[in-house]
Coordinates of C-alpha atoms and ligand atoms in Angstrom, one line a residue:
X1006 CA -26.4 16.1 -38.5
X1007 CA -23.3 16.2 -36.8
X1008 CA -19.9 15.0 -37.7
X1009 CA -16.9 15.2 -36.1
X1010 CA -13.9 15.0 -38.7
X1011 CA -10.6 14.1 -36.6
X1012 CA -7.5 13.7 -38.1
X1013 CA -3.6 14.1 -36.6
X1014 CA -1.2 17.2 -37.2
X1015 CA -1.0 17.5 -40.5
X1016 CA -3.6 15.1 -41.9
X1017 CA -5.0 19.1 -44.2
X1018 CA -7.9 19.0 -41.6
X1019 CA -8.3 23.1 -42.8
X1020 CA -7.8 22.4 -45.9
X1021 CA -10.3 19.8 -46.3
X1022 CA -12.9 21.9 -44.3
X1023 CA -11.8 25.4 -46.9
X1024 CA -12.6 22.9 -49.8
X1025 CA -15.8 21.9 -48.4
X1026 CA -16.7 25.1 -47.9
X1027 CA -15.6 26.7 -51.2
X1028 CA -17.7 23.6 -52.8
X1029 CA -20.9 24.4 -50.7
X1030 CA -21.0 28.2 -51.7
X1031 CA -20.6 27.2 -55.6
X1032 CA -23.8 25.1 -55.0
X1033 CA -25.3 28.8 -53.5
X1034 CA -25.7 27.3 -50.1
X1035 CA -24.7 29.1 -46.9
X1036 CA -22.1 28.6 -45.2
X1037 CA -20.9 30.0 -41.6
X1038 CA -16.9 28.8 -40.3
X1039 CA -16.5 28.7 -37.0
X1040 CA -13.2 29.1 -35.2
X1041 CA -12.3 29.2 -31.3
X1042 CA -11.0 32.4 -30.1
X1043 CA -7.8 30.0 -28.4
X1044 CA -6.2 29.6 -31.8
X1045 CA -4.2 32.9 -33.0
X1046 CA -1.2 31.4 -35.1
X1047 CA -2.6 33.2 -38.5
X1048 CA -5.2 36.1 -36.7
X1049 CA -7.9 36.5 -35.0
X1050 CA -10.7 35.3 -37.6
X1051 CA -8.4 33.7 -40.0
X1052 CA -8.6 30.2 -40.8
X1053 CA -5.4 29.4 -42.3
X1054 CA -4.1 25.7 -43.9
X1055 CA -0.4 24.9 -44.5
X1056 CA -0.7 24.1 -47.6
X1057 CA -1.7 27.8 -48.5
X1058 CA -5.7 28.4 -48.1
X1059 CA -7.3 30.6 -46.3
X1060 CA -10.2 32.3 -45.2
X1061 CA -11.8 34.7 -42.9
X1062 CA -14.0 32.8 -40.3
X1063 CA -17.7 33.9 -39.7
X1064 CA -17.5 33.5 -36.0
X1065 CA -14.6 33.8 -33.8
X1066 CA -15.7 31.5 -30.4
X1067 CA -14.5 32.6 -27.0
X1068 CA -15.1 30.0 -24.2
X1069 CA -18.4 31.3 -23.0
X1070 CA -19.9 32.2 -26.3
X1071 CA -23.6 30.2 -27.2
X1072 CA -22.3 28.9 -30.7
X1073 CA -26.1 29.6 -31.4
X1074 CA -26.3 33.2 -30.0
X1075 CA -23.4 34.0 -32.1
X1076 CA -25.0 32.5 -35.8
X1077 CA -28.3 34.5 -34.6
X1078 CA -26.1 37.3 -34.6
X1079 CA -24.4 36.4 -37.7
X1080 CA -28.0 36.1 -39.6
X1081 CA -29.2 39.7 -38.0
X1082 CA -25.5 41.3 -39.9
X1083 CA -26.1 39.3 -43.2
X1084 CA -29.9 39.7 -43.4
X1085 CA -30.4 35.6 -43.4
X1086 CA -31.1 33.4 -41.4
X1087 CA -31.0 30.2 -43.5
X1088 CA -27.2 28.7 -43.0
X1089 CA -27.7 25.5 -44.6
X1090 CA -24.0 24.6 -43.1
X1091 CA -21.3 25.3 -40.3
X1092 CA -18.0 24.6 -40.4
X1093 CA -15.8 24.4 -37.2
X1094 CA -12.5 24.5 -37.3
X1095 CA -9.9 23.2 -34.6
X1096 CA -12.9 22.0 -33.1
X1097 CA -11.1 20.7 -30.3
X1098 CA -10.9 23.5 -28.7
X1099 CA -14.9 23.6 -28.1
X1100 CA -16.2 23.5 -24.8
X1101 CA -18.8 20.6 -23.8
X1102 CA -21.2 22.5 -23.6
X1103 CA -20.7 24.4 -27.2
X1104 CA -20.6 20.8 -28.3
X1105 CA -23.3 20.2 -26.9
X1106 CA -25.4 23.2 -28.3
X1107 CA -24.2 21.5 -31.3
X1108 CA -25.7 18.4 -31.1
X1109 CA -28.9 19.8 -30.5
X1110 CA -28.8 22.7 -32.9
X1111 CA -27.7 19.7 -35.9
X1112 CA -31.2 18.4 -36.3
X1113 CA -32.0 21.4 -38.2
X1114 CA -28.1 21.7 -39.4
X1115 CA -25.3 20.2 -41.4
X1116 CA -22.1 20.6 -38.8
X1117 CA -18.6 19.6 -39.5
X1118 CA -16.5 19.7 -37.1
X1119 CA -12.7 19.3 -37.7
X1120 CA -10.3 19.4 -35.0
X1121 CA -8.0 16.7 -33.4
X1122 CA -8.9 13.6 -31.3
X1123 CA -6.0 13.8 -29.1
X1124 CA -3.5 16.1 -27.1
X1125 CA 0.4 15.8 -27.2
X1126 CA 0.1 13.2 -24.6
X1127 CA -2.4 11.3 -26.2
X1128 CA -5.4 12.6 -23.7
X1129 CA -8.7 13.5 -25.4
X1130 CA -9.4 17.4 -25.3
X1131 CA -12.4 17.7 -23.9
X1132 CA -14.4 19.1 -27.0
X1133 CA -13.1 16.6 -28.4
X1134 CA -14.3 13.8 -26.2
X1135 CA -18.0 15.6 -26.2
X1136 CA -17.6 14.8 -30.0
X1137 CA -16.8 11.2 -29.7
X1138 CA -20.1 10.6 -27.4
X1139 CA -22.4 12.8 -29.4
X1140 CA -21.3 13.3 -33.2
X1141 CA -23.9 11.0 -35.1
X1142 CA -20.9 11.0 -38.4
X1143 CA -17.3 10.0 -37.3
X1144 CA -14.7 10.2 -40.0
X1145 CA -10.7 10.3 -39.9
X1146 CA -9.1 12.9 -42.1
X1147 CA -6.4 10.4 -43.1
X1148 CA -2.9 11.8 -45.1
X1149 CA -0.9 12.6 -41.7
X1150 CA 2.1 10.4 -41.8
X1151 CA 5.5 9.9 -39.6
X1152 CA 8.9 10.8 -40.9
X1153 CA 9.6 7.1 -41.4
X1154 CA 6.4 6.5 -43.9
X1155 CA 3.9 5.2 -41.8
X1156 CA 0.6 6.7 -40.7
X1157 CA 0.4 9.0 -37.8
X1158 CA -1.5 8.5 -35.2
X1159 CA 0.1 10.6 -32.1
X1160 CA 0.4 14.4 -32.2
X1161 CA 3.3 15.0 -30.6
X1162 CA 4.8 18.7 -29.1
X1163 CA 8.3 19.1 -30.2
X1164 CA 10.7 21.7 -28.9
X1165 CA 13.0 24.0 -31.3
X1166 CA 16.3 21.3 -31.3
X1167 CA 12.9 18.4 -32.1
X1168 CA 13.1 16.7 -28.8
X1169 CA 9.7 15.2 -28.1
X1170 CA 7.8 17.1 -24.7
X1171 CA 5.6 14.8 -22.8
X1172 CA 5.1 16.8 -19.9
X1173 CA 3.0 20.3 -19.8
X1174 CA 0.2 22.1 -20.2
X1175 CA -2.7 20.9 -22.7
X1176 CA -2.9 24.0 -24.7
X1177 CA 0.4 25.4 -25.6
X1178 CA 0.0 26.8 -29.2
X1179 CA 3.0 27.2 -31.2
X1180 CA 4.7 29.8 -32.2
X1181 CA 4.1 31.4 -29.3
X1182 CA 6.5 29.3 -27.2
X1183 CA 9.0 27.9 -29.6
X1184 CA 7.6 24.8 -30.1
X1185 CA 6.0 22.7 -32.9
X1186 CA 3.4 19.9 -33.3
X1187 CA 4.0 17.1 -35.8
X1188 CA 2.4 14.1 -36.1
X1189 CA 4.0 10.3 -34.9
X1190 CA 3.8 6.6 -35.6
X1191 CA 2.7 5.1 -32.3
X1192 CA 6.3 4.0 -32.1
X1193 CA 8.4 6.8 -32.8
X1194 CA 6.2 8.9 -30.4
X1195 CA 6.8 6.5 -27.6
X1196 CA 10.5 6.3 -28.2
X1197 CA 10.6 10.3 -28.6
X1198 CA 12.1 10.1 -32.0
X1199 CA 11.0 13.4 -34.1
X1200 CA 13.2 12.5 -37.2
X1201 CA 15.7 9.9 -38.6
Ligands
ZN95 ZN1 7.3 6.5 -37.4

């Protein structure tokens, strides 16, 4: 089955996906993490959460890659071929047509896909929209919550002095250009207020 697990900037999506994954592999059951190629902030292959997990990811995704080519591969190097489970992480930065691949490849697999619904200007990514027409299991990572105590629904880009960007390009990641996601009330985002 597929399930797409969304949740805004700073909901522990990578958390939650390292403790699933940590809880499969004491069951003995195999598990491959996926992670697109677009996300460096912590490495190439590391899957990294905030709150202080990590781990090395089986499969590092570049746009073009067949998610199933690569876990063929992955089977050759580990002598296996009977991944029970695959995790993605910041699954929004899938392609259709990996998503796709997914769907089809998730009547023989358990795929959990954790990424988020939205862009900094409340546009679906376009992975992200593939999962919200063909993910069979939709669930909300909840725990992300604005400065002022309510839940967070709006990932919003911030710049160094925490003035709110709505203007740019849709894949920016931070740390690489002085700017920050956090995540917003629906009110705060709109009035562009980033703290008290
Ligand atoms: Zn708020």
């Amino acid at each position: 089955m597929l399930h797409f697990m969304h949740g805004v900037m700073g909901s522990s999506k990578t958390a939650q996906l390292l403790m699933q994954r940590y809880n499969l592999q004491q069951l003995g059951l195999k598990v491959a993490v996926v992670k697109p190629a677009v996300d460096t902030r912590a490495g190439a292959d590391i899957v990294y959460s905030r709150v202080g997990l990590k781990a090395k990811a089986e499969i590092v995704l570049q746009p073009h890659h067949s998610i199933k080519e690569q876990l063929m591969w992955l089977a050759v190097q580990r002598a296996h071929n009977d991944f029970q489970f695959v995790l993605v992480d910041e699954a929004q930065f899938l392609s259709p047509d990996q998503v796709q691949e997914l769907a089809d490849m998730a009547e023989d697999l358990e795929i959990y896909c954790y990424g988020l619904r939205t862009d900094f200007q409340s546009s679906f990514f376009p992975g992200s929209a593939a999962l919200l027409r063909l993910a069979e299991d939709i669930q909300e990572v909840p725990g992300g919550l604005c400065w002022c105590g309510k839940k967070a629904t709006m990932n919003t880009r911030i710049d160094e002095d925490g003035r709110v960007i709505k203007q740019g390009e849709q894949v920016l990641i931070d740390n690489q250009k002085k700017i920050k996601y956090i995540g917003l009330c629906y009110k705060h985002w709109r009035q562009g207020r980033s703290h008290a």
